[in-house]
Short mmCIF file of C-alpha atoms in Angstrom, two decimals:
data_model
loop_
_atom_site.label_atom_id
_atom_site.label_comp_id
_atom_site.label_asym_id
_atom_site.label_seq_id
_atom_site.Cartn_x
_atom_site.Cartn_y
_atom_site.Cartn_z
CA MET A 904 28.95 -0.89 47.31
CA LEU A 905 27.56 -2.99 50.19
CA ALA A 906 28.54 -0.33 52.64
CA ARG A 907 27.06 2.47 50.52
CA ARG A 908 23.77 1.02 51.52
CA ILE A 909 24.63 1.26 55.45
CA ALA A 910 23.82 5.01 55.91
CA VAL A 911 20.01 4.52 55.66
CA HIS A 912 19.86 4.33 59.54
CA ALA A 913 20.75 7.87 59.94
CA THR A 914 17.37 8.98 58.42
CA LYS A 915 15.08 5.87 58.49
CA ARG A 916 13.43 6.98 61.76
CA ALA A 917 12.60 10.51 60.34
CA PHE A 918 11.39 8.86 57.24
CA LEU A 919 9.13 6.42 58.86
CA LYS A 920 7.74 9.42 60.84
CA ARG A 921 7.02 11.57 57.82
CA SER A 922 5.63 8.40 55.93
CA GLN A 923 2.47 8.43 57.91
CA GLN A 924 1.51 12.06 56.53
CA TRP A 925 2.05 10.57 52.83
CA HIS A 926 -0.42 7.67 53.81
CA ILE A 927 -3.43 7.61 51.93
CA PRO A 928 -6.07 5.51 53.98
CA GLN A 929 -7.49 2.68 52.00
CA ARG A 930 -11.00 2.43 51.30
CA GLN A 931 -12.63 -0.79 52.77
CA MET A 932 -14.16 -2.87 49.94
CA SER A 933 -17.79 -4.05 50.60
CA THR A 934 -18.65 -7.54 49.75
CA ALA A 935 -22.24 -6.67 49.56
CA ALA A 936 -21.63 -4.10 47.21
CA GLN A 937 -19.80 -6.06 44.87
CA GLY A 938 -22.31 -8.73 44.78
CA SER A 939 -25.24 -6.25 44.29
CA SER A 940 -23.49 -4.88 41.28
CA HIS A 941 -25.48 -5.13 37.97
CA THR A 942 -23.69 -2.88 35.86
CA PRO A 943 -20.26 -3.68 34.39
CA ALA A 944 -17.69 -1.16 35.11
CA THR A 945 -15.71 0.34 31.98
CA THR A 946 -11.89 0.94 31.66
CA PRO A 947 -12.61 4.60 31.47
CA SER A 948 -14.81 4.66 34.51
CA ILE A 949 -12.14 2.82 36.46
CA LEU A 950 -9.36 5.47 35.16
CA GLY A 951 -11.76 8.32 36.52
CA VAL A 952 -11.54 6.69 39.86
CA ILE A 953 -7.71 6.33 39.87
CA THR A 954 -7.02 10.06 38.41
CA THR A 955 -9.36 11.50 40.99
CA GLN A 956 -7.39 10.10 43.67
CA LEU A 957 -4.21 11.13 41.75
CA ASP A 958 -5.50 14.55 41.35
CA ASP A 959 -4.99 14.93 45.23
CA LEU A 960 -1.21 13.88 45.02
CA ALA A 961 0.14 16.11 42.01
CA PRO A 962 -0.84 18.58 39.39
CA ARG A 963 -1.83 16.87 36.04
CA ILE A 964 -0.65 17.65 32.69
CA ASP A 965 -2.93 16.32 29.79
CA VAL A 966 -1.59 15.73 26.57
CA ARG A 967 -2.20 13.71 23.24
CA ALA A 968 -1.00 9.82 23.53
CA ASP A 969 0.95 10.51 19.98
CA GLN A 970 3.12 13.09 22.10
CA ILE A 971 4.73 10.25 23.90
CA LYS A 972 7.23 7.82 22.42
CA ILE A 973 8.88 4.84 23.92
CA LEU A 974 12.39 3.75 23.12
CA GLU A 975 13.38 0.06 23.20
CA GLY A 976 17.11 -0.07 24.24
CA PRO A 977 20.13 1.82 25.11
CA SER A 978 21.33 2.38 21.73
CA ASP A 979 18.14 3.82 20.66
CA PHE A 980 18.16 6.17 23.86
CA TYR A 981 22.06 7.41 23.19
CA GLU A 982 21.17 7.96 19.42
CA ALA A 983 17.86 10.06 20.07
CA LEU A 984 19.82 12.14 22.99
CA LYS A 985 22.47 13.05 20.42
CA SER A 986 20.08 13.41 17.63
CA LYS A 987 18.00 15.99 19.85
CA ILE A 988 21.39 17.85 21.20
CA ARG A 989 22.46 18.33 17.60
CA LYS A 990 19.66 20.19 16.75
CA ALA A 991 18.86 22.20 19.91
CA LYS A 992 17.94 25.70 19.25
CA LYS A 993 16.89 27.06 22.70
CA ARG A 994 17.71 24.90 25.54
CA ILE A 995 19.48 21.68 27.04
CA TYR A 996 19.00 20.61 30.47
CA LEU A 997 20.41 17.22 31.81
CA SER A 998 19.78 16.06 35.31
CA THR A 999 21.82 12.89 35.95
CA LEU A 1000 23.75 11.09 38.72
CA TYR A 1001 26.88 11.43 36.48
CA ILE A 1002 28.18 11.46 33.28
CA GLY A 1003 30.83 8.89 32.49
CA ARG A 1004 34.43 10.58 32.42
CA SER A 1005 35.24 9.00 29.14
CA GLU A 1006 32.14 10.36 27.22
CA HIS A 1007 33.91 12.75 25.19
CA GLU A 1008 31.47 12.13 22.10
CA LEU A 1009 28.49 13.10 24.18
CA VAL A 1010 30.34 16.14 25.24
CA LEU A 1011 31.30 17.11 21.68
CA CYS A 1012 27.66 17.03 20.57
CA ILE A 1013 26.85 19.33 23.19
CA ARG A 1014 30.12 21.68 22.15
CA GLN A 1015 29.08 21.47 18.45
CA ALA A 1016 25.41 22.73 19.58
CA LEU A 1017 26.76 25.55 21.32
CA GLN A 1018 29.19 26.51 18.51
CA GLN A 1019 26.41 26.20 16.06
CA ASN A 1020 23.91 28.31 18.08
CA LYS A 1021 25.04 31.49 20.24
CA ASP A 1022 21.60 31.63 21.76
CA LEU A 1023 21.37 28.24 23.17
CA LYS A 1024 21.54 27.64 27.08
CA VAL A 1025 22.97 24.53 28.54
CA SER A 1026 22.30 23.33 32.18
CA ILE A 1027 23.75 20.22 33.61
CA LEU A 1028 23.02 18.80 37.12
CA THR A 1029 25.12 15.72 38.59
CA ASP A 1030 25.85 14.66 41.88
CA ALA A 1031 28.67 16.30 43.61
CA LEU A 1032 30.22 13.18 45.35
CA ARG A 1033 29.61 10.83 42.21
CA GLY A 1034 30.83 13.61 39.74
CA THR A 1035 34.17 14.43 41.64
CA ARG A 1036 34.88 10.62 43.23
CA GLU A 1037 37.61 9.86 40.82
CA THR A 1038 39.57 13.20 41.66
CA PRO A 1039 42.35 13.98 40.78
CA GLU A 1040 42.25 11.56 38.29
CA ALA A 1041 39.80 12.17 35.24
CA SER A 1042 36.16 12.74 36.58
CA CYS A 1043 32.67 13.94 35.38
CA ALA A 1044 33.64 17.49 36.88
CA SER A 1045 36.78 17.83 34.85
CA LEU A 1046 35.19 16.29 31.64
CA LEU A 1047 32.66 19.18 31.89
CA SER A 1048 34.82 22.16 33.09
CA PRO A 1049 36.15 22.69 29.28
CA LEU A 1050 32.80 23.73 28.60
CA LEU A 1051 32.51 26.57 31.06
CA VAL A 1052 35.96 28.01 29.67
CA ASP A 1053 34.68 27.87 26.13
CA PHE A 1054 30.98 28.91 26.62
CA PRO A 1055 30.98 30.82 29.91
CA ASP A 1056 27.60 32.70 28.89
CA GLN A 1057 26.07 30.00 27.77
CA VAL A 1058 26.79 26.77 30.14
CA GLU A 1059 25.86 26.35 34.02
CA ILE A 1060 27.07 23.16 35.68
CA ARG A 1061 25.72 22.24 38.99
CA MET A 1062 26.58 19.52 41.44
CA TYR A 1063 24.17 18.58 44.26
CA HIS A 1064 25.53 17.59 47.54
CA THR A 1065 23.44 15.81 50.07
CA PRO A 1066 22.88 17.41 53.67
CA ASN A 1067 23.46 14.11 55.07
CA LEU A 1068 27.35 14.07 54.77
CA THR A 1069 28.71 16.91 56.90
CA GLY A 1070 31.41 17.42 59.46
CA LEU A 1071 33.51 14.55 60.53
CA ARG A 1072 31.67 12.15 58.44
CA LYS A 1073 32.51 13.98 55.37
CA ARG A 1074 36.14 14.44 56.35
CA PHE A 1075 36.86 10.77 57.22
CA ILE A 1076 34.47 8.44 55.14
CA PRO A 1077 36.27 7.30 52.14
CA LYS A 1078 35.08 8.43 48.78
CA ARG A 1079 34.10 4.85 47.40
CA ILE A 1080 31.42 4.58 49.91
CA ASN A 1081 30.30 8.14 51.05
CA GLU A 1082 27.68 8.12 48.33
CA GLY A 1083 25.92 5.97 50.78
CA TRP A 1084 24.79 9.05 52.41
CA GLY A 1085 22.71 10.40 49.43
CA LEU A 1086 22.83 11.25 46.20
CA GLN A 1087 21.06 13.44 43.51
CA HIS A 1088 19.44 10.55 41.42
CA MET A 1089 17.18 12.08 39.07
CA LYS A 1090 17.33 11.57 35.24
CA LEU A 1091 15.89 14.35 33.24
CA TYR A 1092 16.96 15.00 29.65
CA GLY A 1093 15.33 17.98 28.07
CA VAL A 1094 16.18 19.36 24.81
CA ASP A 1095 13.92 22.64 23.59
CA ASP A 1096 10.31 21.44 23.80
CA GLU A 1097 11.21 17.63 24.34
CA LEU A 1098 12.02 15.54 27.43
CA ILE A 1099 13.36 11.88 27.90
CA LEU A 1100 12.35 10.71 31.04
CA SER A 1101 14.45 7.45 32.03
CA GLY A 1102 16.28 5.90 35.07
CA ALA A 1103 19.27 5.51 32.77
CA ASN A 1104 22.62 7.66 33.62
CA LEU A 1105 24.98 9.12 30.86
CA SER A 1106 27.66 6.66 30.49
CA SER A 1107 28.84 4.02 28.10
CA ASP A 1108 27.00 0.78 29.50
CA TYR A 1109 23.83 2.93 29.35
CA PHE A 1110 24.32 3.58 26.00
CA THR A 1111 25.12 -0.06 24.86
CA ASN A 1112 24.32 -3.02 27.08
CA ARG A 1113 22.36 -1.91 30.10
CA GLN A 1114 18.60 -2.03 29.70
CA ASP A 1115 16.69 0.68 31.04
CA ARG A 1116 13.21 2.58 30.19
CA TYR A 1117 13.28 5.65 27.98
CA HIS A 1118 9.94 7.62 27.40
CA VAL A 1119 10.16 10.76 25.05
CA PHE A 1120 7.77 13.37 25.72
CA SER A 1121 7.09 15.84 22.56
CA SER A 1122 5.39 18.47 24.98
CA LYS A 1123 6.31 21.99 26.03
CA ARG A 1124 4.32 21.81 28.82
CA VAL A 1125 5.84 18.71 30.03
CA THR A 1126 9.26 19.62 29.30
CA ASP A 1127 8.77 23.37 30.98
CA TYR A 1128 7.36 21.56 34.03
CA TYR A 1129 10.51 19.27 34.52
CA ALA A 1130 12.72 22.15 33.58
CA ARG A 1131 11.65 23.73 36.58
CA ILE A 1132 12.10 20.95 38.62
CA HIS A 1133 15.75 20.78 37.29
CA HIS A 1134 16.33 24.49 37.96
CA ALA A 1135 14.95 24.29 41.29
CA MET A 1136 17.59 21.61 42.27
CA CYS A 1137 20.26 23.47 40.42
CA SER A 1138 19.36 26.57 42.66
CA VAL A 1139 20.42 24.36 46.01
CA SER A 1140 23.31 23.00 44.28
CA PHE A 1141 27.11 23.86 44.02
CA LEU A 1142 28.25 25.48 41.25
CA LEU A 1143 30.93 24.15 39.05
CA SER A 1144 33.78 26.80 37.95
CA PRO A 1145 37.00 26.27 35.75
CA SER A 1146 40.32 26.64 37.51
CA ASN A 1147 44.08 26.31 37.02
CA SER A 1148 44.45 23.99 39.69
CA PRO A 1149 45.60 20.07 39.10
CA THR A 1150 41.69 19.30 39.55
CA SER A 1151 40.95 21.75 36.72
CA TYR A 1152 37.67 22.71 38.58
CA ASN A 1153 36.12 24.19 41.84
CA LEU A 1154 33.00 23.73 43.45
CA THR A 1155 31.54 27.25 45.16
CA TRP A 1156 28.25 27.64 46.98
CA PRO A 1157 26.88 31.22 45.09
CA SER A 1158 25.38 33.98 47.77
CA ASP A 1159 22.29 33.97 45.58
CA ASN A 1160 21.38 30.23 46.12
CA ALA A 1161 17.85 29.45 47.14
CA ALA A 1162 19.30 27.73 50.39
CA PRO A 1163 22.12 27.87 52.62
CA SER A 1164 25.04 25.55 52.10
CA PRO A 1165 24.10 21.96 53.00
CA LEU A 1166 27.79 21.55 54.51
CA GLU A 1167 27.26 24.59 56.80
CA SER A 1168 23.51 24.41 57.64
CA PRO A 1169 22.01 20.99 56.96
CA LYS A 1170 18.87 21.42 58.76
CA GLY A 1171 18.70 25.17 56.93
CA TYR A 1172 19.27 23.63 53.78
CA ILE A 1173 16.38 20.87 54.14
CA ALA A 1174 13.84 23.78 55.42
CA ALA A 1175 14.43 25.76 52.40
CA SER A 1176 14.61 22.98 49.91
CA THR A 1177 10.97 21.79 51.20
CA ASP A 1178 9.68 25.22 50.69
CA ILE A 1179 11.13 25.33 47.10
CA PHE A 1180 9.79 21.59 46.33
CA ARG A 1181 6.63 21.60 47.64
CA PRO A 1182 4.51 23.26 44.90
CA PHE A 1183 5.73 21.02 42.51
CA ILE A 1184 3.71 18.10 43.90
CA THR A 1185 0.97 20.30 45.44
CA PRO A 1186 -2.27 20.10 43.45
CA PRO A 1187 -4.20 23.02 42.15
CA SER A 1188 -7.33 24.17 43.53
CA PRO A 1189 -9.88 22.85 42.87
CA SER A 1190 -8.01 19.60 42.11
CA ARG A 1191 -10.79 17.86 40.61
CA HIS A 1192 -10.41 17.28 36.62
CA PRO A 1193 -12.31 15.75 34.07
CA SER A 1194 -10.69 12.14 33.66
CA PRO A 1195 -8.67 10.97 30.41
CA GLY A 1196 -10.88 10.27 27.41
CA GLN A 1197 -13.81 12.96 28.09
CA ASN A 1198 -11.43 15.58 25.89
CA THR A 1199 -10.83 13.85 23.04
CA ALA A 1200 -8.10 16.20 22.32
CA PHE A 1201 -6.19 14.97 25.30
CA ASN A 1202 -6.21 11.36 26.24
CA THR A 1203 -3.62 11.04 28.51
CA THR A 1204 -2.56 12.55 31.74
CA ILE A 1205 1.00 12.79 33.29
CA TYR A 1206 1.38 13.05 37.12
CA PRO A 1207 4.86 14.39 38.24
CA LEU A 1208 6.49 12.17 40.98
CA LEU A 1209 9.31 13.79 43.29
CA THR A 1210 11.24 12.75 46.27
CA ILE A 1211 13.10 15.15 48.19
CA PRO A 1212 15.21 13.53 51.27
CA HIS A 1213 13.69 14.43 54.69
CA ALA A 1214 10.81 16.42 53.11
CA LEU A 1215 8.58 15.56 50.11
CA ASN A 1216 7.33 12.33 48.52
CA ASN A 1217 4.23 11.65 46.50
CA GLU A 1218 5.51 8.46 44.91
CA LEU A 1219 4.86 6.29 47.61
CA PRO A 1220 1.15 7.64 47.97
CA ALA A 1221 0.73 7.13 44.21
CA PHE A 1222 1.68 3.26 44.29
CA ARG A 1223 -1.02 3.15 47.13
CA THR A 1224 -3.66 4.51 44.88
CA LEU A 1225 -2.42 2.08 41.82
CA ILE A 1226 -2.16 -0.92 44.01
CA SER A 1227 -5.35 -0.73 46.08
CA PRO A 1228 -8.84 -2.51 46.50
CA SER A 1229 -10.28 -0.25 43.93
CA ILE A 1230 -8.49 -2.08 41.15
CA PRO A 1231 -11.05 -4.45 39.51
CA THR A 1232 -10.74 -8.22 39.37
CA GLY A 1233 -9.16 -9.32 36.04
CA SER A 1234 -6.42 -6.79 36.10
CA SER A 1235 -2.84 -7.33 36.28
CA TYR A 1236 0.60 -6.04 37.41
CA LEU A 1237 3.93 -5.79 36.35
CA PHE A 1238 6.70 -4.48 38.64
CA THR A 1239 10.42 -4.58 38.00
CA ALA A 1240 13.35 -3.36 39.94
CA GLY A 1241 16.80 -4.14 38.74
CA TYR A 1242 18.27 -4.42 42.31
CA PHE A 1243 15.05 -6.14 44.11
CA ASN A 1244 14.59 -4.81 47.62
CA PRO A 1245 11.58 -2.76 47.23
CA ASP A 1246 10.46 -0.40 50.36
CA PRO A 1247 8.39 -2.78 52.72
CA ALA A 1248 5.27 -0.36 51.85
CA ILE A 1249 5.40 -1.65 48.30
CA THR A 1250 5.92 -5.13 49.14
CA LYS A 1251 2.96 -5.03 51.55
CA LEU A 1252 0.73 -3.63 49.02
CA ILE A 1253 1.66 -6.28 46.34
CA LEU A 1254 1.01 -8.94 48.75
CA ALA A 1255 -2.16 -7.63 50.07
CA TYR A 1256 -3.94 -7.19 46.77
CA SER A 1257 -2.54 -9.99 44.48
CA ASN A 1258 -5.44 -12.22 44.73
CA PHE A 1259 -5.71 -15.79 42.95
CA PRO A 1260 -9.11 -17.71 43.85
CA SER A 1261 -8.47 -20.80 45.30
CA ALA A 1262 -10.65 -23.86 47.17
CA SER A 1263 -9.60 -22.43 50.43
CA SER A 1264 -10.56 -18.75 49.49
CA ASN A 1265 -13.95 -16.91 49.09
CA SER A 1266 -12.46 -14.50 47.26
CA ALA A 1267 -14.08 -13.65 43.80
CA ARG A 1268 -10.69 -11.07 42.98
CA ASN A 1269 -8.31 -12.21 40.59
CA ILE A 1270 -5.35 -10.09 40.51
CA ALA A 1271 -2.14 -11.43 38.69
CA THR A 1272 1.42 -9.61 39.43
CA THR A 1273 4.60 -10.33 37.60
CA VAL A 1274 7.69 -9.31 39.43
CA LEU A 1275 10.85 -8.64 37.14
CA THR A 1276 14.09 -8.38 38.25
CA ALA A 1277 17.76 -9.19 37.41
CA SER A 1278 19.15 -12.39 37.42
CA PRO A 1279 22.62 -12.50 39.59
CA TRP A 1280 24.26 -12.64 35.86
CA ALA A 1281 22.65 -9.50 34.74
CA ASN A 1282 23.59 -7.53 38.00
CA GLY A 1283 26.06 -5.04 37.74
CA PHE A 1284 28.01 -6.41 40.74
CA TYR A 1285 28.45 -9.88 39.56
CA GLY A 1286 31.87 -11.06 39.59
CA SER A 1287 32.94 -8.08 41.48
CA LYS A 1288 35.84 -8.27 43.90
CA GLY A 1289 35.61 -7.25 47.85
CA VAL A 1290 32.09 -6.83 49.58
CA SER A 1291 30.33 -5.76 46.49
CA GLY A 1292 30.62 -9.04 44.80
CA LEU A 1293 28.30 -10.52 47.80
CA LEU A 1294 25.36 -8.24 46.52
CA PRO A 1295 24.03 -10.73 43.64
CA PRO A 1296 23.53 -13.71 46.13
CA ALA A 1297 22.14 -11.37 48.72
CA TYR A 1298 19.35 -9.95 46.09
CA THR A 1299 18.77 -14.00 45.70
CA LEU A 1300 18.05 -14.28 49.30
CA LEU A 1301 15.54 -11.28 49.16
CA SER A 1302 14.10 -12.72 46.30
CA ARG A 1303 13.70 -16.15 48.01
CA ARG A 1304 12.13 -14.46 51.10
CA PHE A 1305 9.75 -12.56 48.80
CA LEU A 1306 8.46 -15.58 47.07
CA ARG A 1307 7.97 -17.34 50.22
CA ALA A 1308 6.02 -14.63 51.90
CA ALA A 1309 3.85 -14.42 48.29
CA ASN A 1310 3.21 -18.34 48.32
CA GLN A 1311 1.86 -17.96 52.08
CA GLU A 1312 -0.21 -14.87 51.64
CA CYS A 1313 -1.36 -15.06 48.10
CA PRO A 1314 -0.54 -18.59 46.47
CA GLY A 1315 -0.73 -18.38 43.18
CA ALA A 1316 -1.15 -14.80 42.42
CA VAL A 1317 2.46 -13.65 42.17
CA THR A 1318 4.83 -14.68 39.69
CA LEU A 1319 8.65 -13.83 40.20
CA ARG A 1320 10.90 -13.61 36.84
CA GLU A 1321 14.46 -13.14 36.28
CA TRP A 1322 16.28 -11.06 33.60
CA ARG A 1323 19.34 -12.38 31.90
CA ASN A 1324 20.74 -11.70 28.50
CA GLY A 1325 24.43 -13.09 28.41
CA THR A 1326 26.73 -12.78 31.29
CA VAL A 1327 28.18 -9.54 32.91
CA GLY A 1328 31.73 -9.09 32.07
CA THR A 1329 31.58 -11.24 28.91
CA PRO A 1330 31.26 -10.38 25.18
CA ASP A 1331 27.43 -9.45 24.65
CA GLY A 1332 26.59 -9.69 28.31
CA TRP A 1333 24.26 -7.22 29.38
CA THR A 1334 22.94 -5.60 32.72
CA TYR A 1335 19.43 -4.86 33.88
CA HIS A 1336 18.59 -1.52 35.33
CA ALA A 1337 14.90 -1.09 34.37
CA LYS A 1338 12.40 -0.20 36.87
CA GLY A 1339 8.63 0.74 36.86
CA LEU A 1340 4.85 -0.45 37.35
CA TRP A 1341 2.60 -1.26 34.76
CA LEU A 1342 -1.23 -1.79 35.52
CA THR A 1343 -3.34 -3.36 32.75
CA LEU A 1344 -6.95 -3.39 33.44
CA PRO A 1345 -9.54 -5.43 31.93
CA PRO A 1346 -11.92 -3.89 29.09
CA SER A 1347 -14.84 -4.35 31.09
CA VAL A 1348 -15.50 -5.65 34.54
CA PRO A 1349 -18.04 -8.21 35.27
CA ALA A 1350 -20.23 -8.08 38.29
CA ALA A 1351 -18.98 -10.05 41.25
CA SER A 1352 -22.44 -12.24 41.09
CA ALA A 1353 -21.61 -13.56 37.57
CA MET A 1354 -18.14 -15.20 38.99
CA SER A 1355 -19.55 -17.79 40.97
CA SER A 1356 -17.31 -20.42 39.06
CA LEU A 1357 -14.18 -20.98 40.53
CA GLU A 1358 -12.85 -22.16 37.23
CA LYS A 1359 -14.11 -18.99 35.47
CA SER A 1360 -12.19 -16.84 38.54
CA HIS A 1361 -8.90 -18.64 37.52
CA THR A 1362 -8.79 -17.61 33.94
CA VAL A 1363 -10.26 -14.26 34.17
CA SER A 1364 -7.25 -12.05 34.61
CA GLN A 1365 -5.51 -14.02 31.52
CA GLU A 1366 -8.61 -13.53 29.47
CA SER A 1367 -8.84 -9.90 30.32
CA ARG A 1368 -5.41 -9.40 29.48
CA ALA A 1369 -5.62 -11.14 26.25
CA ARG A 1370 -8.75 -8.78 25.44
CA SER A 1371 -7.00 -5.47 26.59
CA PRO A 1372 -4.66 -3.59 24.27
CA GLY A 1373 -2.54 -2.95 26.79
CA PRO A 1374 -1.40 -1.43 30.34
CA ALA A 1375 -3.34 1.91 30.84
CA VAL A 1376 -1.20 3.06 33.57
CA THR A 1377 2.51 2.93 34.24
CA VAL A 1378 4.77 4.41 36.51
CA ILE A 1379 8.23 5.45 35.31
CA GLY A 1380 11.37 7.43 36.34
CA SER A 1381 14.62 7.09 38.45
CA SER A 1382 13.44 5.59 41.69
CA ASN A 1383 14.64 1.96 42.67
CA TYR A 1384 11.53 2.19 44.97
CA THR A 1385 13.93 1.30 47.82
CA VAL A 1386 13.96 2.69 51.40
CA ARG A 1387 17.41 4.17 50.41
CA SER A 1388 15.28 6.05 47.42
CA TYR A 1389 12.61 7.43 49.69
CA SER A 1390 15.10 8.40 52.58
CA LEU A 1391 18.40 9.42 51.08
CA ASP A 1392 18.18 10.28 47.42
CA THR A 1393 16.63 12.67 45.07
CA GLU A 1394 14.23 11.08 42.87
CA VAL A 1395 11.74 12.23 39.78
CA GLY A 1396 9.32 10.47 37.87
CA ALA A 1397 5.62 10.24 36.59
CA VAL A 1398 2.53 8.16 36.56
CA ILE A 1399 0.97 8.06 33.01
CA VAL A 1400 -2.77 7.35 32.70
CA THR A 1401 -4.07 6.81 29.36
CA THR A 1402 -7.14 5.82 27.50
CA ASP A 1403 -5.38 5.60 23.82
CA VAL A 1404 -5.30 2.22 22.72
CA GLY A 1405 -2.37 3.11 20.52
CA LEU A 1406 -0.28 4.16 23.87
CA GLN A 1407 -1.75 1.25 25.66
CA GLN A 1408 -0.24 -1.10 22.78
CA ARG A 1409 3.24 0.57 23.06
CA LEU A 1410 3.11 -0.02 27.01
CA ARG A 1411 2.31 -3.53 26.19
CA LYS A 1412 5.09 -3.81 23.68
CA GLU A 1413 7.43 -2.13 26.07
CA GLU A 1414 6.62 -5.01 28.72
CA GLU A 1415 7.08 -7.66 26.13
CA THR A 1416 10.61 -5.93 25.43
CA LEU A 1417 11.78 -6.52 28.98
CA LEU A 1418 10.10 -10.02 29.36
CA LYS A 1419 11.81 -11.36 26.36
CA TYR A 1420 15.09 -12.41 28.25
CA SER A 1421 13.45 -13.44 31.36
CA LYS A 1422 12.15 -16.60 32.59
CA VAL A 1423 10.01 -17.74 35.79
CA VAL A 1424 11.89 -19.03 38.93
CA THR A 1425 10.58 -20.73 41.95
CA GLU A 1426 11.52 -20.61 45.37
CA GLN A 1427 12.90 -23.87 44.85
CA ASP A 1428 15.19 -22.64 42.02
CA LEU A 1429 16.61 -20.12 44.45
CA THR A 1430 17.59 -22.41 47.15
CA GLY A 1431 20.23 -24.96 46.04
CA GLY A 1432 23.15 -25.35 43.55
CA GLU A 1433 24.81 -22.21 42.50
CA ARG A 1434 21.84 -20.08 43.81
CA ARG A 1435 22.87 -21.32 47.50
CA VAL A 1436 23.82 -18.65 49.45
CA GLY A 1437 26.43 -18.82 51.47
CA TRP A 1438 27.19 -17.78 55.39
CA ARG A 1439 29.41 -14.89 54.34
CA VAL A 1440 26.38 -13.13 52.52
CA ARG A 1441 24.25 -13.92 55.43
CA VAL A 1442 26.69 -12.35 57.80
CA ALA A 1443 27.09 -9.32 55.93
CA MET A 1444 23.20 -8.79 55.62
CA TRP A 1445 23.01 -9.36 59.23
CA ILE A 1446 25.71 -6.50 59.88
CA VAL A 1447 24.03 -4.29 57.40
CA ARG A 1448 20.62 -4.74 59.19
CA ALA A 1449 22.22 -4.59 62.59
CA VAL A 1450 23.49 -0.96 61.76
CA GLY A 1451 20.06 -0.11 60.43
CA GLY A 1452 21.12 -0.40 56.63
CA SER A 1453 19.37 -1.61 53.75
CA LEU A 1454 20.54 -3.23 50.42
#
């Protein structure tokens, strides 16, 4: 798995060059203006500032808050998915990295739905490398191909192939590590007019003991929008067809695909894909819309996020909008990623705009950030043999470096928590795979002049959080927020902005569910004893950096 991360070097330089065009200039905050303000800002007005900026990054979809349901755990996700598939009338579309080769129950649900309704159409998109990795043994591709035999007019299965792995590299790089050159990583599970947006794949651990996030949107507009993204990706992917060969399937590139094959013309593929996907994150003109809450029928707004390697990314600009100087004092963030190695741009934002007033600081701003990640015992690679077994201690070292930087740049403002529910590989042991951002705003923002007391400044964020019903903004999707996510993999997600108290409370419950199995760790906790990082890990990390890779 460590080797899978090495391929970032091939695209990192181009990514950094492109990232300049994604950058949103950060507005300078005037101290004088802060001090002279006498009118408290309200949460709706703050959200108006946020949505005005997000309107420049993506089309918006306005919905009612009661159209969004948040599922708690993997079994809830699996049961909801099966239930919706069984009741499907018109369409099922599934975008995922892979479907586990032993997921016969899930495939049976799809088969039964097809048998019951001859008008039902099923479209499945997976990654070609991950979906065929076990060939000639049972694989995702061989699991799905019988559906094509039995329902040729109802089912289409596509497999995305990265344009980064071609020629000699594709011929000689082993299957176990070739995924490091790019994957189809989107997770979209649409049935009729409902969509489950998640970071979970479709295999047994994601259905039983691997914690992720799962938002259900009961909205035709939302489901239609992401369906168009799904089908656009299918139009630039290989077609799976049944075969009498030992593998039981073939992968072909249809002549009517919307781009040339990534294996024959990588540059042509990238150019065509850019043109195909750009409209999905291009705001309509004019881009200004009323903020949530002004229309009582629609009190929640969804901004789609999309990352296409070498081409498009509106997720990083969204983070720059949400973690910025325009966010008022008394606010708080929760940021989580199962594999803690955020893109340097996100790390800089967290460290730059998390503030905790101290005797040595003149700042009146108080914004607390909690970072939640998997402990080594909740990391899917814990106890693995070979190079992949070095990953958990490598993430420990990265967490320690992050805490050291936080303690130097914004002391007291950032708390690191590790999630653990049992131990991986033991009975009842869980892994952690959730990712996202939650922004909780104060119900009202006092003028800076009213914050002259240092003691009051210390407590304002905690008091504001206690008074607030919950986060007003969240980011959810497939991205792990790493350099790899933004330069090699296809990713999809959403920013959700709401003024609805009920949805804010549900987002607070989602936070509490994830934090339930976590505890605070300090730099000292990550230094000695069983958390000590040995020389083998450091050497391996040095080798990865030397070739331009990233964990």
